[in-house]
Coordinates of C-alpha atoms in Angstrom, one line a residue:
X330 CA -35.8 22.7 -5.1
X331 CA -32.8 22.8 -2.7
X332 CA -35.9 21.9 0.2
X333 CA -36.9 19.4 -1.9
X334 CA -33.5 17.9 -2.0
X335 CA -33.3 18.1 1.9
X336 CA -35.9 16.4 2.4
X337 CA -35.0 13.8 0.2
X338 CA -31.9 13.2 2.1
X339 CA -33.6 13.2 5.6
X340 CA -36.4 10.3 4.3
X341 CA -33.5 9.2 3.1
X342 CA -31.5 9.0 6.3
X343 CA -34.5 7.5 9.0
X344 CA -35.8 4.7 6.1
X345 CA -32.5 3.4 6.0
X346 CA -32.1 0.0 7.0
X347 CA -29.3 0.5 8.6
X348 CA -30.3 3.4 10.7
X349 CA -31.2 1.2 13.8
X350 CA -27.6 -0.3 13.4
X351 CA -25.9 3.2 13.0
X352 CA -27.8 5.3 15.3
X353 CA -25.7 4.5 18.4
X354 CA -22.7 5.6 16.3
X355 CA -23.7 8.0 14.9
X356 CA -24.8 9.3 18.9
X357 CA -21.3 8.8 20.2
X358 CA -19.8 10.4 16.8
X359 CA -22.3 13.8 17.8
X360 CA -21.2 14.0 21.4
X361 CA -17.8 14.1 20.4
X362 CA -18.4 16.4 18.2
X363 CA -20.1 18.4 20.4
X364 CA -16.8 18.2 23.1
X365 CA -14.7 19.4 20.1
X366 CA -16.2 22.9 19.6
X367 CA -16.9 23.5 23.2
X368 CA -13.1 22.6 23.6
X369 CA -12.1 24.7 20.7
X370 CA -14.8 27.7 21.5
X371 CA -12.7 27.8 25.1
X372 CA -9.5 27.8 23.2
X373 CA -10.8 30.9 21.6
X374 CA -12.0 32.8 24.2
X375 CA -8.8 32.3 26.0
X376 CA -6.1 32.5 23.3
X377 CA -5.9 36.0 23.3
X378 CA -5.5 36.0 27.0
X379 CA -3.2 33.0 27.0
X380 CA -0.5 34.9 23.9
X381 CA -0.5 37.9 26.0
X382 CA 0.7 36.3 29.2
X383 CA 3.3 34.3 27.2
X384 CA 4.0 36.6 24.9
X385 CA 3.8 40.1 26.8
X386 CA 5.7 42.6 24.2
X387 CA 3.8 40.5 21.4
X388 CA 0.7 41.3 19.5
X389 CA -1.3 38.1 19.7
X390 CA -3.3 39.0 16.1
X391 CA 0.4 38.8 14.6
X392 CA 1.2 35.5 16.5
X393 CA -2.1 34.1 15.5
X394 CA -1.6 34.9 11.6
X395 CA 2.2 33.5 11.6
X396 CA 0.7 30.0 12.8
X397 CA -2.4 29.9 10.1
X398 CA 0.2 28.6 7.2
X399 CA 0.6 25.8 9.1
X400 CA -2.6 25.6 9.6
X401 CA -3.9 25.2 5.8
X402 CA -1.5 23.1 5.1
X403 CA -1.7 20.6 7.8
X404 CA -5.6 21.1 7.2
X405 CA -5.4 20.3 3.3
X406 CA -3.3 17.4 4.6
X407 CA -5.9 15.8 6.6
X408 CA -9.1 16.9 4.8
X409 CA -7.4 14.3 1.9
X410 CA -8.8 11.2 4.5
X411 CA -11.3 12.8 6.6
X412 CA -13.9 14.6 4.1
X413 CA -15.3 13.2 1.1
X414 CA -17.7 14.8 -1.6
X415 CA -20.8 14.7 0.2
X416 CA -22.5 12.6 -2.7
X417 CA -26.3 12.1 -2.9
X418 CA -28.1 9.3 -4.8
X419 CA -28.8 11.4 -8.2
X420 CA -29.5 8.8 -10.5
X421 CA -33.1 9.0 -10.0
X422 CA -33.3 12.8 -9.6
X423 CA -31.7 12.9 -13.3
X424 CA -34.6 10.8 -14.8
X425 CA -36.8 14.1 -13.6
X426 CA -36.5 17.6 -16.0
X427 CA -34.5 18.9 -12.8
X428 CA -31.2 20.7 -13.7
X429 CA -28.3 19.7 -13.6
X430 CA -26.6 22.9 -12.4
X431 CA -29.3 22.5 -9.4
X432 CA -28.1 19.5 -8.5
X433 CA -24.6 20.4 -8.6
X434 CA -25.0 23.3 -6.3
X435 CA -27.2 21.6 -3.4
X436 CA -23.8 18.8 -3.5
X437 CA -21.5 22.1 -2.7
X438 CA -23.5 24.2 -0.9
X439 CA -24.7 21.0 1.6
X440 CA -20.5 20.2 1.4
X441 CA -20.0 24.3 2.2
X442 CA -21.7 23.5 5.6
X443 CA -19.6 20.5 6.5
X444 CA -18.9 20.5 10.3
X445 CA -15.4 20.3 9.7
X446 CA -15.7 23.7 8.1
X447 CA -17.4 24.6 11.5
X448 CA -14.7 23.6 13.8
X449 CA -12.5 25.9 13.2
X450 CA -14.7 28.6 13.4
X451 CA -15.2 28.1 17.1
X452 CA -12.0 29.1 17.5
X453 CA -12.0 31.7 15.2
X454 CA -15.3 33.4 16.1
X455 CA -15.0 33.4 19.9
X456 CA -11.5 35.2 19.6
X457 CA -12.4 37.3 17.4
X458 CA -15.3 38.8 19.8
X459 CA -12.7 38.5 22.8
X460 CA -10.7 41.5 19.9
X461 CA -13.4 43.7 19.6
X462 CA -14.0 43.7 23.3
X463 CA -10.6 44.7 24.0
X464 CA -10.5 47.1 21.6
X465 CA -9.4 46.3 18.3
X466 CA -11.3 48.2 15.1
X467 CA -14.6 46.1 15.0
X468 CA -14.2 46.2 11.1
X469 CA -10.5 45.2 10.8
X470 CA -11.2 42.1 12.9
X471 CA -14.7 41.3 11.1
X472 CA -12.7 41.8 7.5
X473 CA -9.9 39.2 8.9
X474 CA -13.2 36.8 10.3
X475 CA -14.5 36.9 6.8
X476 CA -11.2 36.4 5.2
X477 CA -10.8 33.5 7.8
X478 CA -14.2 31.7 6.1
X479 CA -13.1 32.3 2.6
X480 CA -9.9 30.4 3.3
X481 CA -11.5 27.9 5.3
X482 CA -14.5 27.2 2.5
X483 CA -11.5 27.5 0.1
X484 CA -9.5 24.5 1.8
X485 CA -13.2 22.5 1.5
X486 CA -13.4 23.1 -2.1
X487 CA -9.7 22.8 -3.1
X488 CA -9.7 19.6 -0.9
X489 CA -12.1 18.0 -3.7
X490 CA -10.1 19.2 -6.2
X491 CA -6.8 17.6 -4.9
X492 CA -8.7 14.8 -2.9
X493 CA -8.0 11.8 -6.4
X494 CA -4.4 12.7 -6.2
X495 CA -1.8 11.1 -4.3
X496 CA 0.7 12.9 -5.7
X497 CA -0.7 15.8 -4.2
X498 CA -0.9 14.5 -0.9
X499 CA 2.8 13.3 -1.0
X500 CA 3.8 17.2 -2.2
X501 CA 1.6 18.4 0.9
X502 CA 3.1 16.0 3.3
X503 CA 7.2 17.2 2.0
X504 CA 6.0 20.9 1.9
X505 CA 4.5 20.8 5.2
X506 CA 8.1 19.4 6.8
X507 CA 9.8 21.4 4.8
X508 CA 8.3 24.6 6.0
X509 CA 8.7 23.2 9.7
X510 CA 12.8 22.3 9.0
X511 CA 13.1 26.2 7.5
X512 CA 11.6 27.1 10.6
X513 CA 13.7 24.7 12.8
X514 CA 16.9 25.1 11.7
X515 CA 17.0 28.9 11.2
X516 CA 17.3 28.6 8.2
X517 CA 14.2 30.6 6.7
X518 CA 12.0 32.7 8.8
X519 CA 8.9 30.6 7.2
X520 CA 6.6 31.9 10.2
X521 CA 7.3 35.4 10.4
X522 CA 6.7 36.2 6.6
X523 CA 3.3 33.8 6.4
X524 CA 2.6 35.9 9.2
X525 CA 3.1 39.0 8.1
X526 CA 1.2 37.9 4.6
X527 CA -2.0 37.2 6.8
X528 CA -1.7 39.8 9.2
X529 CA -1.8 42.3 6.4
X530 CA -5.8 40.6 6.2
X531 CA -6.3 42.5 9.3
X532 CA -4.2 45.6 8.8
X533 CA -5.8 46.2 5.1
X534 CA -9.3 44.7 5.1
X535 CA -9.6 45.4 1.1
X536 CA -7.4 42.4 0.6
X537 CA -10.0 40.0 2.0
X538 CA -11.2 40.0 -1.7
X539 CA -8.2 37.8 -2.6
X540 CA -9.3 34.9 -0.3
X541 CA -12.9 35.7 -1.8
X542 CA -12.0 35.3 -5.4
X543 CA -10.1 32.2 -4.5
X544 CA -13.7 30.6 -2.8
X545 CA -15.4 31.9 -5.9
X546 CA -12.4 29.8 -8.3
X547 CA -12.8 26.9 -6.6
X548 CA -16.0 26.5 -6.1
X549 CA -16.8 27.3 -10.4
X550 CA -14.1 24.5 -10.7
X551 CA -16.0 22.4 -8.9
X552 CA -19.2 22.9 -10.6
X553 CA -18.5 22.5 -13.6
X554 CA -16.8 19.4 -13.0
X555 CA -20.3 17.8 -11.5
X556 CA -22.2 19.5 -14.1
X557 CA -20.3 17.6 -16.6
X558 CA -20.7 14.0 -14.6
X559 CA -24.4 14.2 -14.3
X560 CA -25.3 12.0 -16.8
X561 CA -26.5 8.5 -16.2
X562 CA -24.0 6.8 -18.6
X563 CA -21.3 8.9 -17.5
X564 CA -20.0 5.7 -15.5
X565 CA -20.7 3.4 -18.8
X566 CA -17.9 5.5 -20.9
X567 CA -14.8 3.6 -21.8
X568 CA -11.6 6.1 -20.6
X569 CA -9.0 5.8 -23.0
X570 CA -6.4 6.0 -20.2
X571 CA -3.1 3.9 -20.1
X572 CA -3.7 1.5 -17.2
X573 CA -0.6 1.6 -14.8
X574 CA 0.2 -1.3 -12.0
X575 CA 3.0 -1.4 -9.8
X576 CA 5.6 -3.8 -10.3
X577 CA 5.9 -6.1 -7.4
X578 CA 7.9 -8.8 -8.9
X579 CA 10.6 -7.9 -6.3
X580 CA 7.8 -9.8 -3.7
X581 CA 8.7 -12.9 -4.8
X582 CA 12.0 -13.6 -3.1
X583 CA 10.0 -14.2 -0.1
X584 CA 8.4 -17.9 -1.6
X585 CA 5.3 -19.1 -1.1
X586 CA 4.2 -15.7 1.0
X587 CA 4.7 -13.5 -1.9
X588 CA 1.3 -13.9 -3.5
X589 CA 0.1 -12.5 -0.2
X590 CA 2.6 -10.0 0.5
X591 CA 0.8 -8.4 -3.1
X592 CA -2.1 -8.2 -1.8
X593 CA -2.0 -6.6 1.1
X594 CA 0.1 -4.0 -0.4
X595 CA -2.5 -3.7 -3.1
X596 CA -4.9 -3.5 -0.4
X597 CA -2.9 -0.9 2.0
X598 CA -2.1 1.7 -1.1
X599 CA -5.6 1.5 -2.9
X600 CA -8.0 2.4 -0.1
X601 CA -8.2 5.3 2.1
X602 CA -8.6 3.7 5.6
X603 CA -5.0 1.5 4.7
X604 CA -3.1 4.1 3.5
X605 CA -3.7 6.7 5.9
X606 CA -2.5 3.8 8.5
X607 CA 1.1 4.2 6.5
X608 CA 1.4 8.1 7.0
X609 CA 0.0 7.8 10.3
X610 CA 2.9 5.6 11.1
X611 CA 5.6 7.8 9.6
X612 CA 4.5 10.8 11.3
X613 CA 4.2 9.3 14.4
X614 CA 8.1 8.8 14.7
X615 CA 8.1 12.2 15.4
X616 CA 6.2 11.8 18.5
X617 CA 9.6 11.0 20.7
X618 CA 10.3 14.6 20.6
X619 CA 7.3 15.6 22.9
X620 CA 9.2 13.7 25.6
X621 CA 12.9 13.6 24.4
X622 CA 12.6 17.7 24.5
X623 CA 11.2 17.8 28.0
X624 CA 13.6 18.3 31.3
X625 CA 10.6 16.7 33.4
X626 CA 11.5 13.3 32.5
X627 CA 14.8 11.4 33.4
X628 CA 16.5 9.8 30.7
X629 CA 15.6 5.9 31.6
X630 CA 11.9 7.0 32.6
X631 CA 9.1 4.4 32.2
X632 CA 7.7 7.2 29.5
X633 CA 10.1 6.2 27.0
X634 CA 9.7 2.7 27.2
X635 CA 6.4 3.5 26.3
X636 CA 7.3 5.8 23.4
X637 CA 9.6 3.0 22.0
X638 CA 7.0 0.4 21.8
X639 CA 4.1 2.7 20.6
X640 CA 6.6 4.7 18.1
X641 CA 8.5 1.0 16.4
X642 CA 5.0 -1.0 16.8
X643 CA 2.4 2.1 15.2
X644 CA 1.7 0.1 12.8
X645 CA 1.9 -3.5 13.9
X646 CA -0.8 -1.8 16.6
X647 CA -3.1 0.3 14.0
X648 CA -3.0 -2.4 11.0
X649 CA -2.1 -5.5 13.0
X650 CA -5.8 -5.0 15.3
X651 CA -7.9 -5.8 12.2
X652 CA -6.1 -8.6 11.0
X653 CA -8.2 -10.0 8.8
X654 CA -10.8 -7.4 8.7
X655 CA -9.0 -6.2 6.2
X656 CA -10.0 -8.9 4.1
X657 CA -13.5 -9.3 5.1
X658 CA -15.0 -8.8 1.7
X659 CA -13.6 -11.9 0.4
X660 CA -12.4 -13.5 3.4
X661 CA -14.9 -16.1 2.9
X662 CA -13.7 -16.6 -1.1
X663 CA -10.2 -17.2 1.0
X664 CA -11.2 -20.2 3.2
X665 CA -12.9 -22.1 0.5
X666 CA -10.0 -22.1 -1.2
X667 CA -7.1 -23.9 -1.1
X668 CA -5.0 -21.4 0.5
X669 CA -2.7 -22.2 3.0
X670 CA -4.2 -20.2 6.7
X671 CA -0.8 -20.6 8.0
X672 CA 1.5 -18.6 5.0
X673 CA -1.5 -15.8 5.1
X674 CA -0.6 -15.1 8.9
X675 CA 2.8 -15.7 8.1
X676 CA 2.8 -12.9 4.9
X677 CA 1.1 -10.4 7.7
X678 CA 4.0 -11.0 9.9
X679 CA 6.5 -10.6 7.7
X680 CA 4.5 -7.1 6.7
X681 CA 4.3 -5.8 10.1
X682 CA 7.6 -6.6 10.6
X683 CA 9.4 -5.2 8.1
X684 CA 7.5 -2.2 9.4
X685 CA 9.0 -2.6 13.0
X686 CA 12.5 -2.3 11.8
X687 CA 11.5 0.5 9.2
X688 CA 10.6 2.8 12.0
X689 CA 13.4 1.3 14.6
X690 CA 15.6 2.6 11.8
X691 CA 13.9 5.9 11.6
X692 CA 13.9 6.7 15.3
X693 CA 17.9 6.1 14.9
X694 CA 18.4 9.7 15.4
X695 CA 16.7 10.1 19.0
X696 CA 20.4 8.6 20.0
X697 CA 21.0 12.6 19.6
X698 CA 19.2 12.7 23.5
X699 CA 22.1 10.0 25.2
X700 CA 22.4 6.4 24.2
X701 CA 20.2 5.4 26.4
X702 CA 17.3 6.8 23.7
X703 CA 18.3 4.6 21.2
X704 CA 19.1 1.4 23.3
X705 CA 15.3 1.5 24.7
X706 CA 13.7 2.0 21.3
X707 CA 16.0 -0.7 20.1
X708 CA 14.8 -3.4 22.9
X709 CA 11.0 -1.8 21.9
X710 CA 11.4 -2.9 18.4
X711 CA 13.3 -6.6 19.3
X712 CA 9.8 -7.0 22.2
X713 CA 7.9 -6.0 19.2
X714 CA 8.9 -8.2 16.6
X715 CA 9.5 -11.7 19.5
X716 CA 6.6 -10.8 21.6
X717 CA 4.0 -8.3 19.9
X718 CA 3.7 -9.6 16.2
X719 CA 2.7 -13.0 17.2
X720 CA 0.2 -11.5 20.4
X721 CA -1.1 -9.4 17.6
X722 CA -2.3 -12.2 14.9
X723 CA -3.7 -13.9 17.7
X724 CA -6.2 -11.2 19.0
X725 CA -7.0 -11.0 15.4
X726 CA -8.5 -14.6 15.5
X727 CA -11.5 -12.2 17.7
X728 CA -12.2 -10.0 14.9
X729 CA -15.4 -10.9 13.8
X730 CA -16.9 -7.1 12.7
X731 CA -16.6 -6.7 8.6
X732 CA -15.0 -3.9 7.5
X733 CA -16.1 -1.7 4.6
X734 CA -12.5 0.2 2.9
X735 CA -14.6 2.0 0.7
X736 CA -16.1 4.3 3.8
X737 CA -14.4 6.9 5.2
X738 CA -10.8 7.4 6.9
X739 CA -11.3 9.2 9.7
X740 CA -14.2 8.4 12.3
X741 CA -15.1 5.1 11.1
X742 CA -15.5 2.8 13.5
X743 CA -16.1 -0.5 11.7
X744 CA -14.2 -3.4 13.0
X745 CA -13.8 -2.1 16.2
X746 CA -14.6 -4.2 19.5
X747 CA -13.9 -4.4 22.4
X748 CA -10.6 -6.6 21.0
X749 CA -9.2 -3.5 20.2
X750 CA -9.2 -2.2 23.6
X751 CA -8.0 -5.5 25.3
X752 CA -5.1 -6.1 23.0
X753 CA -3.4 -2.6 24.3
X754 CA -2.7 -4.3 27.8
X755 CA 0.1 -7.3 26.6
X756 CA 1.2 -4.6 23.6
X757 CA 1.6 -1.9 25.8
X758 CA 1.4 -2.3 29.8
X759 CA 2.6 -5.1 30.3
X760 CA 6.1 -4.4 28.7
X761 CA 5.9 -1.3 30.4
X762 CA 5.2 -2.2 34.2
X763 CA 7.7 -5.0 33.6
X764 CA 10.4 -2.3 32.6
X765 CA 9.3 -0.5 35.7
X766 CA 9.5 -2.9 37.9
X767 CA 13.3 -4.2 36.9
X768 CA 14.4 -0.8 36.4
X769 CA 13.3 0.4 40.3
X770 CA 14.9 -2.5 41.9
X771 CA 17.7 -4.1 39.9
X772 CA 18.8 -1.4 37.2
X773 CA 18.2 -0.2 33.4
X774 CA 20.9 -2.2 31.7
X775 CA 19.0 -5.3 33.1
X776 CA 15.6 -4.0 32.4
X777 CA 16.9 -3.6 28.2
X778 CA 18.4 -6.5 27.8
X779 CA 15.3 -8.7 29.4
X780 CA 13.2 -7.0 27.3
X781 CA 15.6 -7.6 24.6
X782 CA 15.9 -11.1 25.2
X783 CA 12.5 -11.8 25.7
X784 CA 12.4 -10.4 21.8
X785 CA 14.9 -12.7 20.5
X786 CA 13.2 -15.6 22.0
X787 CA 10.0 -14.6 21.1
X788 CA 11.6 -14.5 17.4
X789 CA 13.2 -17.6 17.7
X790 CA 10.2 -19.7 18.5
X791 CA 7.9 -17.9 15.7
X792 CA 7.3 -21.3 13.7
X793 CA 5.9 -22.7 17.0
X794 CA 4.0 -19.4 17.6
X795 CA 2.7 -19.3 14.1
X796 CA 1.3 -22.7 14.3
X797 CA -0.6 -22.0 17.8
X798 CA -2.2 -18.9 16.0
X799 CA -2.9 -20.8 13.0
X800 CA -5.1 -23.2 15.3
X801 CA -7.0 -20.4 17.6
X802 CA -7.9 -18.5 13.3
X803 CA -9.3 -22.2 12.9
X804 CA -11.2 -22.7 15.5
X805 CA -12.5 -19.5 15.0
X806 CA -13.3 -19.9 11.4
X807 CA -16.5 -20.2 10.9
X808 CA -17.8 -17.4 14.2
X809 CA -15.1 -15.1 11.8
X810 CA -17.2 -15.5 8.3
X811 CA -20.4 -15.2 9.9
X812 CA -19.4 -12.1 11.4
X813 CA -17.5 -11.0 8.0
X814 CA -20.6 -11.4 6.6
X815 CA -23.4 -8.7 8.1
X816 CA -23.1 -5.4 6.9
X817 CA -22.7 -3.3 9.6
X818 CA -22.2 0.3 9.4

C-alpha cells in the first residue's frame, strides 16, 4: 500500500499542469539544497577539529551538547513557517475500503523523511565518524547519533502539534531570548546545564530511550489526530467554537486610510508568508551587534550606514517589494471598484512607516557603542521614511507575478522578479556610496545630516510623491491584473 501511495504522488507530481511552470524552481530550490548539506557535511567533519583548536582544554562532545538547546528551540522556531504537514489528496483514496490508519502513517512516515530532517544530520553524522576515528567508544557516540534522530524526528512531529498555535510560537520566540539574556548577562549558566543534560546522552547511552519514547509520543499524537480527520465530511461539521476578531476600531483615527490599514493587518497576521515578515523584522534589530561587537570596523564606517538602513527599513524592504502582490487574489475586485488608488498606496505608506520608526526606536540602545551608532541609524530611518517609502511603492507598480499566501513561508519564490533585485540599488547603494563619498572627503557630521535632510525633504513632498506613484500603478494597471491573474507556482 505505502508503494501504491508513492506512486500516486509521483503521477501525481509529472501530470501536473503546473509542472512545466515549476520545474525550473523547483531545479534551483534542489541545487541549493544540495550546497546546504555539502556546506553542513564540511562543518561536520571539521567541527571537531575546529573546537579543539579554539577550545584546547575543552572536550568538543561537551561543547557540542551545551549549544543543542539552542538548537531545538531555535529549530521548533523556524520549523512553525518552513514545514507544513506534507498533505496528500485523500479524498478519493477514502472512497476505496483502504484504512484509515494506512493513510495516516504514509502522511508521517513520508513527513519523517523531510529533508529538513536531513540537514541536520549532515552535520551530525560526519562528526560523529570524525569521533570514532579519534577514538571515542564507537557505541557511546552511535547511542548519542541515535539520540540525535529521535530529537530531531521529535522536533518534526511536535512542530505539527504546535504548528496552529500562535501562541506557541510567541512562548518560543520569549523562551528562546530568555535563555540567551540568562546566558548573556551571567545571570544563569543556561548553556552549561543543557549541556551537561545532553552530554549525559553520550556518557550513559541507556538514556537515549527518553528521546525515543518522546518520538514514539509524538508521533501516536499525531496519528490519531489524522485518523480522526479522515472522513470526507469532516470539513462539512459545524465547530461550535466562539468566533474571536481583533478589535481595530483604534484604525480609524487615521480617516479615509483606515479601511485599508484593516486589511492589511488582517492580511499580515492571518497568513504565514506576512507574518513571518513581522518576526523577521524584529529579530533582525539584533543584527547591529555582528558589527557594533567587532574592533575591525571604525565607529563611522560605511558598514553601519548600511546596517542602519537595512535594520530601520527590514520591513519597508521585505513587505514593501510585493506591494500589491499581496493583494493579488482580489486585486482585480479592487480596481473595479470604486476605491480610491491613491489612499491604498497612501494606507501602505503609512504601514511601512510606522514600522520605520518602530525599529528606529528599537535600535535606541546601539547608542551604548558611542553616539555616533545612534545618530546614523537615526539619519537611516529619516532616508527611509523621505526617500525609501515612496522609491518602494513605485517599484511595486512592476510587480506583476500573483502571489499565493496560502503556500509556504520559507522557499517560496512567488512574486519574485527581477524588481526585487533592482530595487536593492536606490534602497541600499546608493545611500551608501553617497555616505562614503561625503564622509572620505568632507566629514561624518555632514554625511548625517545630508542624509538626514534629504529624509525630511523627501517627507515633506510625499503628497507630490504619492501622486507621481499613483500615476506610474495606473498606467500599469491593466499589465498588473493580467499578471495577478496566471497562477503561477
Amino acid at each position: 500500500m505505502f508503494k501504491h501511495f508513492v506512486s500516486l504522488q509521483w503521477k501525481s507530481f509529472f501530470r501536473s499542469s503546473n509542472f512545466g511552470k515549476s520545474l525550473a524552481l523547483k531545479l534551483l530550490m534542489g541545487f541549493l539544497a544540495v550546497y546546504l548539506m555539502l556546506s553542513f557535511a564540511g562543518l561536520g567533519i571539521g567541527l571537531y577539529f575546529i573546537l579543539k583548536k579554539a577550545f584546547p582544554d575543552s572536550e568538543p562532545m561537551l561543547i557540542v551538547s551545551g549549544y543543542l538547546l539552542y538548537w531545538v528551540l531555535i529549530e521548533l522556531f523556524f520549523r512553525y513557517f518552513m514545514q507544513k504537514l506534507p498533505v496528500m489528496d485523500i479524498k478519493p483514496l477514502l472512497l476505496y475500503p483502504i484504512k484509515k490508519s494506512k493513510i495516516a502513517h504514509y502522511i508521517l512516515i513520508k513527513s519523517g523523511l523531510s529533508g529538513y530532517n536531513f540537514l541536520s544530520l549532515f552535520i551530525a553524522v560526519p562528526f560523529s565518524i570524525v569521533l570514532m576515528v579519534q577514538g571515542y567508544p564507537v557505541f557511546n557516540v552511535l547511542s548519542w547519533l541515535f539520540a540525535i534522530v529521535c530529537i530531531i524526528l521529535s522536533i518534526n512531529y511536535t512542530n505539527f502539534i504546535i504548528n496552529k498555535s500562535d501562541k506557541v510560537l510567541l512562548f518560543l520566540g520569549v523562551l528562546i531570548l530568555a535563555v540567551y539574556g540568562l546566558e548573556y548577562f551571567n545571570i544563569l549558566p543556561v548553556k552549561e546545564y543543557a549541556g551537561q543534560l545532553f552530554y549525559s546522552l553520550y556518557q550513559n547511552p541507556i538514556l537515549v530511550l527518553i528521546p525515543l519514547l518522546l518520538v514514539i509520543g509524538t508521533y501516536y499524537v499525531n496519528f490519531n489526530f489524522l485518523r480522526k480527520k479522515l472522513y470526507l465530511d469532516a470539513s462539512l461539521k459545524k465547530k461550535a467554537v466562539k468566533v474571536e476578531t481583533s478589535d481595530l476600531t483604534w484604525t480609524k483615527r487615521f480617516g479615509d486610510i483606515a479601511p485599508f490599514l484593516q486589511l492589511d493587518l488582517k492580511l499580515i497576521w492571518r497568513n504565514k508568508r506576512t507574518k513571518m515578515q513581522v518576526f523577521i523584522s524584529l529579530a533582525m534589530i539584533l543584527y547591529g551587534l555582528f558589527f557594533y561587537s567587532m574592533d575591525t570596523y571604525g565607529d563611522t564606517s560605511t558598514i553601519y550606514l548600511f546596517v542602519g538602513i537595512f535594520m530601520t527599513g527590514i520591513f519597508l524592504s521585505n513587505f514593501g517589494q510585493f506591494i500589491p502582490a499581496w493583494d493579488s487574489e482580489y486585486y482585480g475586485m479592487m480596481m473595479s471598484q470604486n476605491i480610491p488608488l491613491r489612499k491604498y498606496l497612501e494606507s501602505k505608506a503609512g504601514l511601512i512607516s510606522v514600522s520605520i520608526v518602530v525599529m528606529f526606536l528599537l535600535s535606541i540602545p546601539y547608542v551604548y557603542f558611542g553616539w555616533k551608532a545612534l545618530a546614523i541609524n537615526f539619519a537611516c530611518a529619516l532616508y527611509n521614511l523621505g526617500v525609501n517609502v515612496p522609491v518602494i511603492l513605485f517599484f511595486g507598480s512592476f510587480n506583476k507575478k500573483r502571489i499565493d499566501l496560502t503556500k509556504s513561508a520559507i522557499g517560496n519564490m512567488q512574486g519574485t522578479s527581477a524588481t526585487q533585485f533592482l530595487v536593492l540599488l536606490p534602497l541600499m547603494v546608493v545611500p551608501s556610496v553617497l555616505y562614503f563619498v561625503l564622509k572620505t572627503f568632507v566629514s561624518f557630521e555632514v554625511a548625517i545630516v545630508t542624509l538626514s535632510v534629504m529624509g525630511i525633504i523627501g517627507f515633506a513632498f510625499r503628497n507630490t510623491l504619492l501622486n507621481k506613484v499613483t500615476e506610474a500603478y495606473r498606467k500599469r494597471k491593466y499589465t498588473m491584473l493580467a499578471g495577478f491573474k496566471e497562477q503561477n507556482s
